Amino acid sequence: MQAQRVRDTKPEMAVRTLLHAAGLRYRVDRAPLPGTRRRADVVFSRARVAVFVDGCFWHACPERPTGDPLELDRDSRRDLQRLVPSAATAARRSDRTRPQ
């Protein structure tokens, strides 16, 4: 598990490059809200928006299934539900989708 990168993965860097080129400024690998244990890949603090760039291995990619898809889907929904009541907006991107 030590080889699994926590931040600065290729898909995350591609998203961050596009955001920076568009003139947007953000925080990296940060808890979206105080007291939240989950860390988002990209956080827009003032707008209260958190972006999660999910990898195929951990998040049930339809092209390369690993693990129990029902359990992984439940985990993804749980992460989003924990943020939404806290007045933060969360967006999920898979590493299989190309940033636009």
Short mmCIF file of C-alpha atoms in Angstrom, two decimals:
data_model
loop_
_atom_site.label_atom_id
_atom_site.label_comp_id
_atom_site.label_asym_id
_atom_site.label_seq_id
_atom_site.Cartn_x
_atom_site.Cartn_y
_atom_site.Cartn_z
CA MET A 1 0.00 0.00 0.00
CA GLN A 2 2.97 2.32 0.33
CA ALA A 3 3.15 2.59 -3.45
CA GLN A 4 -0.37 4.10 -3.61
CA ARG A 5 0.01 7.84 -3.98
CA VAL A 6 -2.17 10.01 -1.77
CA ARG A 7 -1.83 13.15 -3.85
CA ASP A 8 -0.35 14.42 -7.11
CA THR A 9 -1.57 11.49 -9.20
CA LYS A 10 -1.63 11.92 -12.98
CA PRO A 11 -5.43 12.37 -13.23
CA GLU A 12 -5.40 14.83 -10.33
CA MET A 13 -2.55 16.81 -11.88
CA ALA A 14 -4.45 16.98 -15.20
CA VAL A 15 -7.51 18.45 -13.46
CA ARG A 16 -5.40 20.89 -11.46
CA THR A 17 -3.54 22.02 -14.58
CA LEU A 18 -6.82 22.87 -16.31
CA LEU A 19 -8.17 24.66 -13.24
CA HIS A 20 -5.01 26.72 -12.88
CA ALA A 21 -4.98 27.57 -16.61
CA ALA A 22 -8.54 28.81 -16.24
CA GLY A 23 -7.36 31.22 -13.54
CA LEU A 24 -8.95 29.38 -10.63
CA ARG A 25 -7.09 29.12 -7.34
CA TYR A 26 -7.60 26.27 -4.91
CA ARG A 27 -6.16 24.26 -2.03
CA VAL A 28 -4.73 20.75 -2.50
CA ASP A 29 -5.24 17.64 -0.32
CA ARG A 30 -7.22 19.42 2.35
CA ALA A 31 -10.26 18.74 4.50
CA PRO A 32 -13.16 20.59 2.85
CA LEU A 33 -14.60 21.70 6.18
CA PRO A 34 -13.13 21.96 9.67
CA GLY A 35 -13.65 18.75 11.60
CA THR A 36 -14.03 16.60 8.47
CA ARG A 37 -11.78 13.55 8.40
CA ARG A 38 -12.06 13.00 4.64
CA ARG A 39 -9.58 14.99 2.55
CA ALA A 40 -10.53 16.29 -0.88
CA ASP A 41 -8.10 16.44 -3.80
CA VAL A 42 -9.01 20.03 -4.71
CA VAL A 43 -10.84 22.46 -2.41
CA PHE A 44 -12.25 25.88 -3.26
CA SER A 45 -12.50 27.24 0.30
CA ARG A 46 -14.60 30.37 -0.20
CA ALA A 47 -17.04 28.68 -2.57
CA ARG A 48 -17.17 25.62 -0.27
CA VAL A 49 -16.62 23.20 -3.15
CA ALA A 50 -14.65 19.97 -2.82
CA VAL A 51 -13.45 17.93 -5.81
CA PHE A 52 -12.53 14.25 -5.44
CA VAL A 53 -10.56 12.64 -8.30
CA ASP A 54 -11.22 8.92 -7.86
CA GLY A 55 -8.95 6.15 -9.08
CA CYS A 56 -10.22 2.97 -10.69
CA PHE A 57 -8.86 0.63 -8.05
CA TRP A 58 -10.68 2.11 -5.09
CA HIS A 59 -13.83 3.42 -6.71
CA ALA A 60 -15.49 0.76 -8.87
CA CYS A 61 -14.45 1.69 -12.38
CA PRO A 62 -16.83 0.00 -14.86
CA GLU A 63 -13.91 -0.74 -17.21
CA ARG A 64 -11.72 -2.40 -14.57
CA PRO A 65 -13.91 -3.74 -11.76
CA THR A 66 -12.20 -4.58 -8.47
CA GLY A 67 -13.83 -5.57 -5.22
CA ASP A 68 -17.54 -5.52 -4.47
CA PRO A 69 -19.19 -2.81 -6.62
CA LEU A 70 -22.09 -2.42 -4.17
CA GLU A 71 -19.72 -1.76 -1.27
CA LEU A 72 -17.65 0.72 -3.28
CA ASP A 73 -20.79 2.55 -4.46
CA ARG A 74 -22.01 2.73 -0.87
CA ASP A 75 -18.67 4.18 0.24
CA SER A 76 -18.75 6.87 -2.46
CA ARG A 77 -22.31 7.87 -1.55
CA ARG A 78 -21.37 7.95 2.15
CA ASP A 79 -18.48 10.33 1.47
CA LEU A 80 -20.76 12.72 -0.40
CA GLN A 81 -23.55 12.53 2.20
CA ARG A 82 -21.14 13.48 4.97
CA LEU A 83 -20.21 16.68 3.14
CA VAL A 84 -23.57 17.86 1.80
CA PRO A 85 -25.27 18.45 5.20
CA SER A 86 -22.24 20.53 6.17
CA ALA A 87 -23.03 23.07 3.43
CA ALA A 88 -20.20 21.97 1.15
CA THR A 89 -20.67 20.98 -2.47
CA ALA A 90 -18.77 17.90 -3.58
CA ALA A 91 -17.91 16.82 -7.11
CA ARG A 92 -16.49 13.43 -8.05
CA ARG A 93 -14.36 12.73 -11.11
CA SER A 94 -13.07 9.35 -12.17
CA ASP A 95 -9.57 9.00 -13.50
CA ARG A 96 -11.17 7.42 -16.57
CA THR A 97 -13.02 10.60 -17.55
CA ARG A 98 -11.04 13.21 -19.40
CA PRO A 99 -11.04 16.67 -17.83
CA GLN A 100 -12.73 19.32 -19.97
#
